Coordinates of C-alpha atoms in Angstrom, one line a residue:
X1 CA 25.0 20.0 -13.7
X2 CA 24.3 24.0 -13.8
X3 CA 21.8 23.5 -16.8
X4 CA 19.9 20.7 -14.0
X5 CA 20.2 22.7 -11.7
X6 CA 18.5 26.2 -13.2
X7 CA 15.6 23.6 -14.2
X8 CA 15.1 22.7 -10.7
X9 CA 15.0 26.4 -9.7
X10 CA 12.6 27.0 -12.4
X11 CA 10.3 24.3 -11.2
X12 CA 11.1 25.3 -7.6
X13 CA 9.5 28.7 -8.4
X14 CA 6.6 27.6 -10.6
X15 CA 5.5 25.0 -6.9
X16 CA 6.1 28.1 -5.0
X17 CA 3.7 30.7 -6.9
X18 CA 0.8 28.1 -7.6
X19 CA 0.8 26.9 -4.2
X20 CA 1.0 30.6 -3.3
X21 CA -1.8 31.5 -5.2
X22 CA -4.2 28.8 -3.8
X23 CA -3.3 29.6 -0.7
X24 CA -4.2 33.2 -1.5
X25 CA -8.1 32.1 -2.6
X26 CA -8.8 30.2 0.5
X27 CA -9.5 32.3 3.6
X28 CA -10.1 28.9 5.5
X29 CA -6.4 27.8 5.2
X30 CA -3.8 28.2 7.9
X31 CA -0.6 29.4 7.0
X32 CA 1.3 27.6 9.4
X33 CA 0.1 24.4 7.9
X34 CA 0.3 25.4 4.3
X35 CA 1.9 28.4 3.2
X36 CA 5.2 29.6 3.0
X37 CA 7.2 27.2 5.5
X38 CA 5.1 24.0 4.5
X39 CA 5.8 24.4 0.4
X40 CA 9.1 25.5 1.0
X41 CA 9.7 22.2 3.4
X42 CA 9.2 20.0 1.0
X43 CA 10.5 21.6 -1.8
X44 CA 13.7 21.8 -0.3
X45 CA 13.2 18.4 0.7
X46 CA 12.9 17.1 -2.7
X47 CA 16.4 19.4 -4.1
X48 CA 18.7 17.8 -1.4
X49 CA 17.4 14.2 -2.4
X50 CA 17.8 15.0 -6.3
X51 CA 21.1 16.5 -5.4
X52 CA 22.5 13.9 -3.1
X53 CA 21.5 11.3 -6.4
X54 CA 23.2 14.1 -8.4
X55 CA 26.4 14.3 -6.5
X56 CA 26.9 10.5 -6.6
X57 CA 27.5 10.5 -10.1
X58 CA 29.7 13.7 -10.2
X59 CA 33.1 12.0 -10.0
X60 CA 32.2 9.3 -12.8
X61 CA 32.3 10.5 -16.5
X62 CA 28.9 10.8 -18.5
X63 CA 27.5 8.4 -20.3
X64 CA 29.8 6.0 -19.6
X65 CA 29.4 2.3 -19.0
X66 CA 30.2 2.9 -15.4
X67 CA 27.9 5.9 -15.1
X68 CA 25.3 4.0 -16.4
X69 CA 25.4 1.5 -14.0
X70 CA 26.0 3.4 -11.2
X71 CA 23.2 5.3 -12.4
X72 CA 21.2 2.2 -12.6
X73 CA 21.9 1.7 -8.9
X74 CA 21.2 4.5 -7.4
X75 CA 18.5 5.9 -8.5
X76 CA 15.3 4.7 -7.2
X77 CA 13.0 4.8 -10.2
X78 CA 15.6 5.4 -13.6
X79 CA 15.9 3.4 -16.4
X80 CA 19.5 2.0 -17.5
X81 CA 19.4 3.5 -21.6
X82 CA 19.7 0.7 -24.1
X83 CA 20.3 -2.2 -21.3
X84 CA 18.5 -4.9 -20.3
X85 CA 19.2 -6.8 -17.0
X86 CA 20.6 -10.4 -18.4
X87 CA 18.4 -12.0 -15.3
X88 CA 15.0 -10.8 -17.4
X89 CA 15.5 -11.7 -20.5
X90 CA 17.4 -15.1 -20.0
X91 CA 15.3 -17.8 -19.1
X92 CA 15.6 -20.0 -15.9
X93 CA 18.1 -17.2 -14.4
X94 CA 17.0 -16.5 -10.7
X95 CA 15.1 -13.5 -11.4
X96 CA 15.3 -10.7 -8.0
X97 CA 18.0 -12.2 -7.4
X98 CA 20.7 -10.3 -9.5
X99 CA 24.0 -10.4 -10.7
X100 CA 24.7 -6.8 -9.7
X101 CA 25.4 -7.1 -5.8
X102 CA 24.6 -4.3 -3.3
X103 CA 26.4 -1.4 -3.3
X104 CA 27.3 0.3 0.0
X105 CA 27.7 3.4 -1.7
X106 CA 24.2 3.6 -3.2
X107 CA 22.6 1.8 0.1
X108 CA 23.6 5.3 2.5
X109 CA 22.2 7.5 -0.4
X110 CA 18.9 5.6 0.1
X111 CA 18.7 5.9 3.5
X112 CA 19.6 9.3 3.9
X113 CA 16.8 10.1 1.3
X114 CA 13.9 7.6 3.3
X115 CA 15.1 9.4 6.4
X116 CA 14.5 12.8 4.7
X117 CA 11.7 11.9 2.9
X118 CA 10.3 10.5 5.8
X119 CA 10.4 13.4 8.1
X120 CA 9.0 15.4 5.3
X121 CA 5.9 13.2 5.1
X122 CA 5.7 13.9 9.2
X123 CA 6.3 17.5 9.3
X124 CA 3.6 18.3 6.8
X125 CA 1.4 15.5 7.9
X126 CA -2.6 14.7 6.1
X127 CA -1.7 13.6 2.6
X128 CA 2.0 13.3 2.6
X129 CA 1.7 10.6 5.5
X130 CA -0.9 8.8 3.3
X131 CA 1.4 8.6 0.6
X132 CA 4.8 7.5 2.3
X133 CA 2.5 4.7 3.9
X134 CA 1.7 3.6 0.4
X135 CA 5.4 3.7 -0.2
X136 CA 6.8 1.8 2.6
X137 CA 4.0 -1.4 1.8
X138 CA 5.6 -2.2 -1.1
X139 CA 8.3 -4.5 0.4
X140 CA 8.8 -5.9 -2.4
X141 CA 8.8 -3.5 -4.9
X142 CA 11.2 -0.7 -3.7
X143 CA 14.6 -0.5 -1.8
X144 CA 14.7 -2.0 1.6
X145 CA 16.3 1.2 2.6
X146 CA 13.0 3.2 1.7
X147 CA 10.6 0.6 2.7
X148 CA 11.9 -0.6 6.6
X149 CA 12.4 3.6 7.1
X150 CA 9.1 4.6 6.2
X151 CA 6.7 1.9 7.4
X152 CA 6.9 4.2 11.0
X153 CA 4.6 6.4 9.2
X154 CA 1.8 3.9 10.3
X155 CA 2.7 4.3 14.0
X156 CA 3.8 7.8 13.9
X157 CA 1.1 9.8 12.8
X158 CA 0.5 13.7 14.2
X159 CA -2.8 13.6 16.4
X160 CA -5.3 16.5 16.5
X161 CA -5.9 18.3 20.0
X162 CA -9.1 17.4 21.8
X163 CA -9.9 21.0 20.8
X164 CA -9.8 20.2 17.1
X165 CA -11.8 17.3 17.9
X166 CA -14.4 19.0 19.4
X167 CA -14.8 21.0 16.7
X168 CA -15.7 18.6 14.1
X169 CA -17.9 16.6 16.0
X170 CA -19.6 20.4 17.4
X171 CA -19.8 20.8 13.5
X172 CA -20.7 17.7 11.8
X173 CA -23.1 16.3 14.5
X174 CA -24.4 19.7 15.8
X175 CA -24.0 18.9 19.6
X176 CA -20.9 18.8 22.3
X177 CA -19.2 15.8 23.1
X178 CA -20.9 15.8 26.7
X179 CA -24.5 16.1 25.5
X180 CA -23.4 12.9 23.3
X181 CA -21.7 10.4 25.3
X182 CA -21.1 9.7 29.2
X183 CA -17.4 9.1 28.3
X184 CA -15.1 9.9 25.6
X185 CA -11.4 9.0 26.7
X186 CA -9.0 11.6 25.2
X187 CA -6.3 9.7 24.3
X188 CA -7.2 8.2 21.2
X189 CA -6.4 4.6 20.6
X190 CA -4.8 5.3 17.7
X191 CA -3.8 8.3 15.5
X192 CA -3.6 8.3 11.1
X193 CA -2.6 10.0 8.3
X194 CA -6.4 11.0 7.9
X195 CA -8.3 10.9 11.3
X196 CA -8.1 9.5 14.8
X197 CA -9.6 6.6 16.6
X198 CA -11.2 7.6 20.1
X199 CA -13.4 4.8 22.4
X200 CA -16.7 6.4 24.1
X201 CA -19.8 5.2 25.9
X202 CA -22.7 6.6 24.6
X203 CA -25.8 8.1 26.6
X204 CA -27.5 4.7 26.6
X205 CA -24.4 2.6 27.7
X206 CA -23.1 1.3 24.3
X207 CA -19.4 1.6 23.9
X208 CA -17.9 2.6 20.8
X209 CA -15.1 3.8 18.7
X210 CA -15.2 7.1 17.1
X211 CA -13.5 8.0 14.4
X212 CA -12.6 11.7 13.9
X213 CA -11.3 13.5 10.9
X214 CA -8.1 15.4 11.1
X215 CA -10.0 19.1 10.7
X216 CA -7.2 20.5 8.3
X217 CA -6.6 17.5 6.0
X218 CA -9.9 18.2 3.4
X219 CA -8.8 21.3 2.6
X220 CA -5.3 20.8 2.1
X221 CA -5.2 17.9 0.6
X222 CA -6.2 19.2 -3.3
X223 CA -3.1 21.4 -3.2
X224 CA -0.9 19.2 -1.5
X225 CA -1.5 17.1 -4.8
X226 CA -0.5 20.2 -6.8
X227 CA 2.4 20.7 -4.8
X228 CA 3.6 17.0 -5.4
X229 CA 2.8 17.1 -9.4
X230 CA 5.2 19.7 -9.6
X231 CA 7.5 18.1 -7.7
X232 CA 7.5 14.6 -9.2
X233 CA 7.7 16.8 -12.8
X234 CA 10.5 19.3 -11.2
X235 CA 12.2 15.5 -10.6
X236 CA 11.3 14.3 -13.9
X237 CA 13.5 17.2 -15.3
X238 CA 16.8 16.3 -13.8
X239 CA 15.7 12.3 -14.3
X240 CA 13.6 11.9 -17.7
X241 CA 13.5 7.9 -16.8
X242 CA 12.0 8.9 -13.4
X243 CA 8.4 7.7 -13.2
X244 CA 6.3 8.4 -9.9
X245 CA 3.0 9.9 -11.0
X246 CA 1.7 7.0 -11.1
X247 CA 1.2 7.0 -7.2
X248 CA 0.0 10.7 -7.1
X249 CA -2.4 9.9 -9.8
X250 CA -3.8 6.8 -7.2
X251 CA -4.0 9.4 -4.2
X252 CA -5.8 11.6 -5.7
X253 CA -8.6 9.3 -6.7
X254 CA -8.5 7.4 -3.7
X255 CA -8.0 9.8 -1.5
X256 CA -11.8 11.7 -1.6
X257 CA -13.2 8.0 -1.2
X258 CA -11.3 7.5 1.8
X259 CA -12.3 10.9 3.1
X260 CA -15.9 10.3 2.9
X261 CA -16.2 8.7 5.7
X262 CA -19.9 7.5 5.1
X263 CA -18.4 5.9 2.0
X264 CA -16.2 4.1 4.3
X265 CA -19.6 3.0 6.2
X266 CA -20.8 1.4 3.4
X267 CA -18.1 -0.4 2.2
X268 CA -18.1 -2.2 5.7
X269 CA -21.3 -3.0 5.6
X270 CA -21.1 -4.5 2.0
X271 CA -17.8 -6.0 3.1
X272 CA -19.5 -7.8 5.9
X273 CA -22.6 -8.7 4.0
X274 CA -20.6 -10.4 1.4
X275 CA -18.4 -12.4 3.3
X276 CA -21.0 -13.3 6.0
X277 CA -20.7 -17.1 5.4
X278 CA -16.8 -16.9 7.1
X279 CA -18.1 -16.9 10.8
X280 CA -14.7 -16.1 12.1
X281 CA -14.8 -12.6 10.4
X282 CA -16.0 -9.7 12.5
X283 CA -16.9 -6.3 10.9
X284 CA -17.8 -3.3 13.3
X285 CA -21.6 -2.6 13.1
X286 CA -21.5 1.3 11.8
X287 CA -23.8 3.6 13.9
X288 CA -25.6 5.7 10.9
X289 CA -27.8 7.8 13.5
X290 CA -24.2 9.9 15.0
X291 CA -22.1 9.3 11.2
X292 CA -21.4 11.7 8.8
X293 CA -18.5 12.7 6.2
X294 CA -16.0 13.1 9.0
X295 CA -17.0 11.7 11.6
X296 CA -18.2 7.4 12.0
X297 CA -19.7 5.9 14.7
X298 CA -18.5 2.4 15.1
X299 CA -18.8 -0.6 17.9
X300 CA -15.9 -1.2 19.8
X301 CA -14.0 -4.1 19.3
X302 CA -10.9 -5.1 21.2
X303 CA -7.9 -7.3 20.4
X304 CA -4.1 -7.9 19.4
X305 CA -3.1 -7.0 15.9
X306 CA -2.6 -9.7 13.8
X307 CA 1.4 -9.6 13.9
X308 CA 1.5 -10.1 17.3
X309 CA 2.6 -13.2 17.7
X310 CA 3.2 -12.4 21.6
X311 CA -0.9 -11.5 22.3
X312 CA -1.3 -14.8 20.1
X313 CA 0.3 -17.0 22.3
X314 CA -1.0 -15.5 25.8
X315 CA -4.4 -16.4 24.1
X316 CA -3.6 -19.5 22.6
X317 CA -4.6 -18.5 19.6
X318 CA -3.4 -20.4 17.1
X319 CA -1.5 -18.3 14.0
X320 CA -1.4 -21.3 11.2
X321 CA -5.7 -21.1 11.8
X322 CA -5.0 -17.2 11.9
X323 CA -3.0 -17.0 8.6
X324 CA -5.4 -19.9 6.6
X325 CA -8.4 -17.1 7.4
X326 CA -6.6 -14.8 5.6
X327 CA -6.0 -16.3 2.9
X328 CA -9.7 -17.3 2.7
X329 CA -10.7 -14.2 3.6
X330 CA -8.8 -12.1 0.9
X331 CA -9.0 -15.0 -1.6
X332 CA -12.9 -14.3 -1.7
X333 CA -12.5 -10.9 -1.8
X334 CA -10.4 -10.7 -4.9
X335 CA -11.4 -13.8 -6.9
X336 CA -14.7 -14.0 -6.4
X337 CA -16.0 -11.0 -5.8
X338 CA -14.1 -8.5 -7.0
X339 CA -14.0 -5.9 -3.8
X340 CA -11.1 -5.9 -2.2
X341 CA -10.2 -4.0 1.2
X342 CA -6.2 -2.7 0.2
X343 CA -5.1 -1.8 3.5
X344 CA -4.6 -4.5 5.7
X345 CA -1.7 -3.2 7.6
X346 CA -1.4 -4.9 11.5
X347 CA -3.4 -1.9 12.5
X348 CA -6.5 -2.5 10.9
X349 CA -6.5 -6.3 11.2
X350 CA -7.3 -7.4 14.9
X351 CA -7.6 -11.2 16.2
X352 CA -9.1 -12.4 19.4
X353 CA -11.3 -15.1 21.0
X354 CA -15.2 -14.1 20.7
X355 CA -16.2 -13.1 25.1
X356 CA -19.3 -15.8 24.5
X357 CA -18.3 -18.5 22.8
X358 CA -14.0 -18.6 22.6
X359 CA -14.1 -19.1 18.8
X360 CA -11.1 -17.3 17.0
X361 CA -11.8 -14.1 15.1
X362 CA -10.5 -11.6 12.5
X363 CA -11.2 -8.0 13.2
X364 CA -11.2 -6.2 10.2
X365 CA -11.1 -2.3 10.3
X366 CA -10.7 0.8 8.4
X367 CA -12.9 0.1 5.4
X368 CA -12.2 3.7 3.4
X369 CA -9.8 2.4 0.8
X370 CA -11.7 -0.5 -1.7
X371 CA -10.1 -2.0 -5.2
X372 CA -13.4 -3.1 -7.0
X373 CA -12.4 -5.6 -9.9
X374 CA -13.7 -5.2 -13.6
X375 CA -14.7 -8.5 -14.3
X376 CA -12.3 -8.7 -17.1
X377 CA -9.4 -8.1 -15.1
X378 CA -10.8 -10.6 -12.5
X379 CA -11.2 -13.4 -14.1
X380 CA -7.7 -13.1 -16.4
X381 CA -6.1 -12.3 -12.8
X382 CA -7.7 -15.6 -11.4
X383 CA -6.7 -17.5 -14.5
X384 CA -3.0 -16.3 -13.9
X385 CA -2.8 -17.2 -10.6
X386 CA -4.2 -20.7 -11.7
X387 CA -1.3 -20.7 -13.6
X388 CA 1.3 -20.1 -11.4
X389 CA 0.0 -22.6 -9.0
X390 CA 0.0 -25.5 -11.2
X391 CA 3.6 -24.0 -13.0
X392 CA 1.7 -24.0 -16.6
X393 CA 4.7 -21.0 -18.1
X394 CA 2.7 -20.9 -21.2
X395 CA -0.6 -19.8 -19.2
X396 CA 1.6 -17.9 -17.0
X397 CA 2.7 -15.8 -20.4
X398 CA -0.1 -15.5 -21.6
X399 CA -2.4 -14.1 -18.9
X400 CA 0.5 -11.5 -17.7
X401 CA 0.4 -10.4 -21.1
X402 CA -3.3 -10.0 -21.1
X403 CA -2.8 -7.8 -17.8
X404 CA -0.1 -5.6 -19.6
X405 CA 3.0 -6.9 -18.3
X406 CA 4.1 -7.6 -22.5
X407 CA 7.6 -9.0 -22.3
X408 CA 8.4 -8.4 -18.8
X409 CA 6.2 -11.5 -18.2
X410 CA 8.8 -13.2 -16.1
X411 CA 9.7 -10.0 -13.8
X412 CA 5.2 -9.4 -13.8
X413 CA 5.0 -13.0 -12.3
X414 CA 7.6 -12.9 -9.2
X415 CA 6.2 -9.5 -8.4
X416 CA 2.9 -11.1 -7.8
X417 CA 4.7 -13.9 -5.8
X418 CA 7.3 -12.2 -4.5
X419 CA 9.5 -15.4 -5.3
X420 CA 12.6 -15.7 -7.6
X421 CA 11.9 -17.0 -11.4
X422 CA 13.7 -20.0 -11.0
X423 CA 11.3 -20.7 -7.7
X424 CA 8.0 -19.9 -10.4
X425 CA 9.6 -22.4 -13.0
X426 CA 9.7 -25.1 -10.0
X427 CA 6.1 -24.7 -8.7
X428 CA 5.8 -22.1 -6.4
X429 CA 3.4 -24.4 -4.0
X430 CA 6.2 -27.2 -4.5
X431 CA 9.1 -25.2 -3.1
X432 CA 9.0 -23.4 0.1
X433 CA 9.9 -19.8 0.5
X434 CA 13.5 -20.2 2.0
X435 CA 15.1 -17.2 4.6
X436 CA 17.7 -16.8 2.1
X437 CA 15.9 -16.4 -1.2
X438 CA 13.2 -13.5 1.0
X439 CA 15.8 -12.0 1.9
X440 CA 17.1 -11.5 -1.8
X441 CA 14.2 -10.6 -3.0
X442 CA 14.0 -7.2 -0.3
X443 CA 17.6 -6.7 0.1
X444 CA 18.1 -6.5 -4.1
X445 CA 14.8 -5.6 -5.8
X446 CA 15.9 -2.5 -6.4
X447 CA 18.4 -3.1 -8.7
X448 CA 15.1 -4.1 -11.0
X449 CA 13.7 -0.6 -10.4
X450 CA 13.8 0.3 -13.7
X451 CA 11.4 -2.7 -14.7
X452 CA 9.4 -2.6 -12.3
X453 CA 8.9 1.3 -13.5
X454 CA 8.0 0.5 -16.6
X455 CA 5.2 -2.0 -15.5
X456 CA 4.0 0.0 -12.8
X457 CA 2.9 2.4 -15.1
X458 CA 1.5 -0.3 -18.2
X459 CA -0.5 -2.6 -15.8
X460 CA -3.9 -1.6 -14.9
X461 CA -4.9 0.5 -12.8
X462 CA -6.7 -1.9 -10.4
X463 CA -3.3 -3.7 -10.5
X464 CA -1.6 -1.1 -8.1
X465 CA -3.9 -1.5 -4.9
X466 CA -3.6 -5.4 -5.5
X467 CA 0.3 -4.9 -5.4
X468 CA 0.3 -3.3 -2.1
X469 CA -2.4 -5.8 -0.5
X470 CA 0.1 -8.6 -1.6
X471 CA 2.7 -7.4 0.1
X472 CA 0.9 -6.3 3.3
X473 CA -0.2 -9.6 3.7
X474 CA 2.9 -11.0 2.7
X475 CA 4.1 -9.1 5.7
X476 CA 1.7 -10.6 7.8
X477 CA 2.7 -14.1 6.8
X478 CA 6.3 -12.9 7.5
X479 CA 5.8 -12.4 11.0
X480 CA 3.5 -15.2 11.8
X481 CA 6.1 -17.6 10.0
X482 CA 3.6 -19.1 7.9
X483 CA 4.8 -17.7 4.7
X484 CA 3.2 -19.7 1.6
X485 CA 2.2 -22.3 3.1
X486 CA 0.0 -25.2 1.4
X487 CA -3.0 -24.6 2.8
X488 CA -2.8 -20.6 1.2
X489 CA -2.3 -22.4 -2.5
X490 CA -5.4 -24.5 -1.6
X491 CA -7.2 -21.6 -0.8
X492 CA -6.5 -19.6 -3.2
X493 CA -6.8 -22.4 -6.0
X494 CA -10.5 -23.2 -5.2
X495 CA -11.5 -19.6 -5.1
X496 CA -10.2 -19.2 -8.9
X497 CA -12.0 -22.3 -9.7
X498 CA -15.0 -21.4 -8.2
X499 CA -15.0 -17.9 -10.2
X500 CA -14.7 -19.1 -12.8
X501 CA -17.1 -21.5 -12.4
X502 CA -20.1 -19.2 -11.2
X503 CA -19.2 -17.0 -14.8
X504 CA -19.6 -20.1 -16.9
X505 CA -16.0 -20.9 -17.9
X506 CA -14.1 -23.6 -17.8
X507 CA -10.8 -23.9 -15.5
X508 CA -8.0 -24.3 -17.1
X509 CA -7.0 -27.6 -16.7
X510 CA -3.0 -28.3 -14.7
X511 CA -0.4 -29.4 -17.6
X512 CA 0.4 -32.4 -18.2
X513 CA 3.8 -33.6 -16.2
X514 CA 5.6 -34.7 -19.7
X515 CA 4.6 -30.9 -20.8

């Protein structure tokens, strides 16, 4: 314990002196935001989590069978040495759905960790927040405990004061806000880890939504990614099996896109562009003339978000046509065309009836963060999801493995569905998601942590983002109770037929019922 502990303080000291240091060489940076009290916030953060895990060990003897599996349970990313789950490897076990139940013991360390972790990612704002929203998406990939604590961070996000607003928009489009609009309300509409949201009429009577960058959150966000390298390695000391750079390594190449906010221009435009034939999709027209890097120029659109099933039903708006456009929607994006918007939380996905014509619509917003597809992975991802939905196990096997899943094939495959292994063995469009099996899968998936580790960092790349859109819009579904449904299986089915299709090949064809 004293020897893990003197490499923490090591590491501690190393985060402290680099962060330091590039603090030092830029004169632009405030100290209050980043200095001292900000690195020393979340380092301190990150000992009492690693010590809390620490401590819950303390009383069982090392390297014992008992410490191993208390190990097992408790942390949220380790690996259980020379163990295997008997649920993975044994075939037609109900797979997330273990043997080991929940322990109370390791379910308050969790949430005392979320709840720290989660007022880290709010006191030091920009970047952190981005990341802890990535974190609490994956329903079904980490502990409940982490998940249902830090999905606030979507509706909790710091705002910048109208004076920090003024000065990016004084900066970026060279004029005050007056000489620009005949209204710009100062409360914005909504507030995020990057920027803020703000409605305005323009000089000639247009309304629109203006996005503003948070003024702080360029410049910070290169060494906030320093500071959380040597954090996840300071971790890594104390916990060799803990693996988390994967999602630092996704920020940081995600995170310039998403900052560029004519990039983000684009990628609407090419979303809408491509997906022009689904008349019940609306994409913001983007303003170019009054855009730039940090600030976009949008048309305002109004309406409910799509989880609330309340707005739905004052509107009559019916969600079984909501959720089938959805699955259409995203279907296309990621089978047939390969660009795929990965953040369709309830904030950036709007419904309501067109003024003119009463037709039901999809708003889709915030197009910063895009997956484009190789068209490799594409098409073996299509073929796999072929698979599943006509329950061909060999196809199923073989196409995970092509994606880098290797032996963890069955575990790779109820990710994806977020559905036990016996379910994927029955036909996962043949038997309906049940309240009890979804709530197995969230309440126990973290006792497969240490699998879901190891593929996490052997899938692609690309693989990640698709992760978290799954189980965003899996969370959708959940709360419009239209949770794989047939119509979603259609969908989804005649998309990977019809990619594969345009790019010559043939579909695979369903097995044959005495297979």
């Amino acid at each position: 314990m004293a020897r893990r502990a003197l490499k923490l303080a090591s590491w501690t000291s190393v985060a402290l002196a680099a962060s330091g240091i590039c603090l030092y060489s830029n004169k632009y940076l405030d100290p209050n935001d980043f200095g001292a009290v900000r690195v020393g916030r979340a380092v301190a953060t990150t000992a009492v989590i690693s010590y809390d895990y620490l401590t819950s060990l303390r009383s069982v003897p090392y390297g014992s069978e008992e410490y191993l599996q208390l190990r097992s349970k408790l942390l949220p990313l380790s690996v259980r040495p020379e163990t295997e789950l008997t649920s993975v490897s044994t075939p037609g076990c109900n797979l997330l759905a273990p043997c080991l139940g929940r322990h109370p013991r390791k379910s308050k360390v969790h949430l005392r960790s979320a709840r720290r972790l989660c007022e880290l990612c709010c006191a030091n704002r920009g970047t952190f927040i981005k990341v802890g929203q990535h974190l609490g998406a994956l329903d079904y990939l980490l502990p409940e405990e982490y998940t249902s604590t830090l999905k606030v961070l979507h509706s909790q996000a710091p705002q910048s004061s109208m004076k920090e607003v003024r000065q990016v928009i004084r900066e970026d489009l060279g004029k005050e806000i007056h000489d620009l609009f005949l209204s710009f309300d100062d409360t914005p509409l909504g507030a995020a880890s990057l920027a803020q949201v703000h409605k305005a009429v323009l000089r000639d009577g247009r309304t629109v939504a203006v996005k503003v960058q948070h003024p702080k959150v360029q410049a910070q966000s290169s060494k906030d990614f320093l500071l959380m390298e040597v954090l996840v390695l300071a971790v890594k000391q104390l916990f060799p099996e803990f693996e988390f750079m994967w999602l630092v390594d996704e920020a940081k190449k995600n995170l310039p896109l998403e900052l560029d906010f004519l990039n983000e221009g684009r990628n609407a435009e090419k979303v809408a562009q491509m997906l022009k034939h689904f008349d019940f999709l609306k994409v913001p027209h983007i303003y170019w003339e009054l855009s730039t890097k940090r600030v976009l120029l949008m048309e305002f659109v109004d309406g409910g978000q799509v989880n609330d099933r309340h707005y739905m039903e004052r509107n009559k708006i019916d969600v079984n046509e909501i959720s089938r456009h959805l699955g259409r929607m995203y279907s296309e994006m990621i089978f047939v065309n390969g660009f795929v918007h990965c953040d369709p939380h309830p904030g950036n996905v709007l419904v309501r009836k067109r003024p003119d014509t009463g037709k039901v619509e999809i708003v889709l917003l915030d197009h910063g963060l895009y997956q484009a597809l190789t068209e490799e992975f594409r098409l073996d991802y299509c073929r796999l999801w072929q698979s599943l939905i006509w329950t061909d196990m060999q196809s199923v096997r073989k196409y995970s493995q092509r994606l880098g899943a290797g032996d963890l094939y069955p575990l790779f495959a109820c990710m994806l569905t977020a559905r036990s292994w016996d379910s994927v063995n029955k036909g996962i469009g043949q038997t309906p998601v049940t309240t009890t099996e979804d709530s197995e899968i969230r309440n126990h998936a973290a006792n497969y942590l240490p699998q879901i580790s190891q593929l996490l960092n052997r899938v692609p790349r690309q693989m990640l983002l698709i992760f978290k859109t799954n189980d965003l819009l899996r969370g959708i579904e959940a709360a419009l109770g239209t949770r794989a449904s047939a119509s979603s299986f259609l969908n989804m089915s005649r998309c990977c037929i019809k990619a594969l299709a345009w790019c010559g090949l043939r579909p695979p064809l369903p097995p044959h019922p005495s297979s």
